[in-house]
């Protein structure tokens, strides 16, 4: 015999045929909805074949708060029997049902600033932003400081965590595109400010902490090319050449002469002046 190669058998999925005996059992299906008032059951909608001799009947739902939902009653029968029995009764959403928003895990719902006083937010053991403390953080400056101080932290920020943090700071209110930074003089950058306290490690080249009491970013991490009007050299970086004051020019052609008559008791300019006070 010759090798005919592998032989595969394809079984076409056969659509379930609607069993007429089960489809006619509309009354049986309606009577199976017993946990609500009859007024909560609306008009009959349709029958759907679920399998051989298995049919689901759908009815409108008039329950308050369940707009667009439907009662679903599944019935079946044994072969060669015309006796229909009820399998289950459930309330299901229809195509136009009013549904609650999909559930989102808490760690995807939480936003920056949501953590309040007394709140606890656990960090996942497999958080990509952290790495075990016994693994080198690939930052020699951090390793040196940690070793000298004996911090012994269980986990430290990973390279990915530091990169995400740097990008978030740079794109936010601590970066060069913040409104307060764009409104400041171009030479008033934090990297040249005397109140700028550089960070340690690889972040030192890009970020530092503002130590100016009067600056809006005081005690916050800012990028070196961030800026504000409270720069330590603001008098120098914002100074401009003095503007020369032009002499005052009077145009006699625009002066209107008005004749004024002297009132009674007026003193002529040739007469001596009188003393002030009462006589």
PDB file of C-alpha atoms in Angstrom, residues 139-142 145 162 166 169 190-193 196-209 221-225:
ATOM      1  CA  UNK A 139      23.220  53.008  38.632  1.00  0.00           C
ATOM      2  CA  UNK A 140      26.716  53.183  40.212  1.00  0.00           C
ATOM      3  CA  UNK A 141      25.957  56.406  42.077  1.00  0.00           C
ATOM      4  CA  UNK A 142      22.868  54.882  43.704  1.00  0.00           C
ATOM      5  CA  UNK A 145      25.250  55.832  48.336  1.00  0.00           C
ATOM      6  CA  UNK A 162      13.389  55.529  36.482  1.00  0.00           C
ATOM      7  CA  UNK A 166      11.741  60.881  34.169  1.00  0.00           C
ATOM      8  CA  UNK A 169       8.137  64.547  35.137  1.00  0.00           C
ATOM      9  CA  UNK A 190      16.497  75.847  36.808  1.00  0.00           C
ATOM     10  CA  UNK A 191      19.833  74.301  35.888  1.00  0.00           C
ATOM     11  CA  UNK A 192      21.511  77.703  36.298  1.00  0.00           C
ATOM     12  CA  UNK A 193      19.568  78.733  39.414  1.00  0.00           C
ATOM     13  CA  UNK A 196      18.491  74.184  42.242  1.00  0.00           C
ATOM     14  CA  UNK A 197      19.447  71.027  44.184  1.00  0.00           C
ATOM     15  CA  UNK A 198      20.483  68.258  41.721  1.00  0.00           C
ATOM     16  CA  UNK A 199      19.344  64.704  42.365  1.00  0.00           C
ATOM     17  CA  UNK A 200      21.757  61.826  42.842  1.00  0.00           C
ATOM     18  CA  UNK A 201      22.587  59.139  40.342  1.00  0.00           C
ATOM     19  CA  UNK A 202      21.656  59.112  36.686  1.00  0.00           C
ATOM     20  CA  UNK A 203      18.739  61.489  37.352  1.00  0.00           C
ATOM     21  CA  UNK A 204      21.217  64.195  38.336  1.00  0.00           C
ATOM     22  CA  UNK A 205      21.799  65.256  34.737  1.00  0.00           C
ATOM     23  CA  UNK A 206      18.147  66.025  34.126  1.00  0.00           C
ATOM     24  CA  UNK A 207      16.388  66.731  37.417  1.00  0.00           C
ATOM     25  CA  UNK A 208      16.772  68.451  40.739  1.00  0.00           C
ATOM     26  CA  UNK A 209      14.653  69.805  43.588  1.00  0.00           C
ATOM     27  CA  UNK A 221      11.450  67.884  41.434  1.00  0.00           C
ATOM     28  CA  UNK A 222      11.961  69.978  38.294  1.00  0.00           C
ATOM     29  CA  UNK A 223      13.881  69.451  35.083  1.00  0.00           C
ATOM     30  CA  UNK A 224      17.075  71.371  34.472  1.00  0.00           C
ATOM     31  CA  UNK A 225      15.460  73.233  31.570  1.00  0.00           C
TER      32      UNK A 225
END
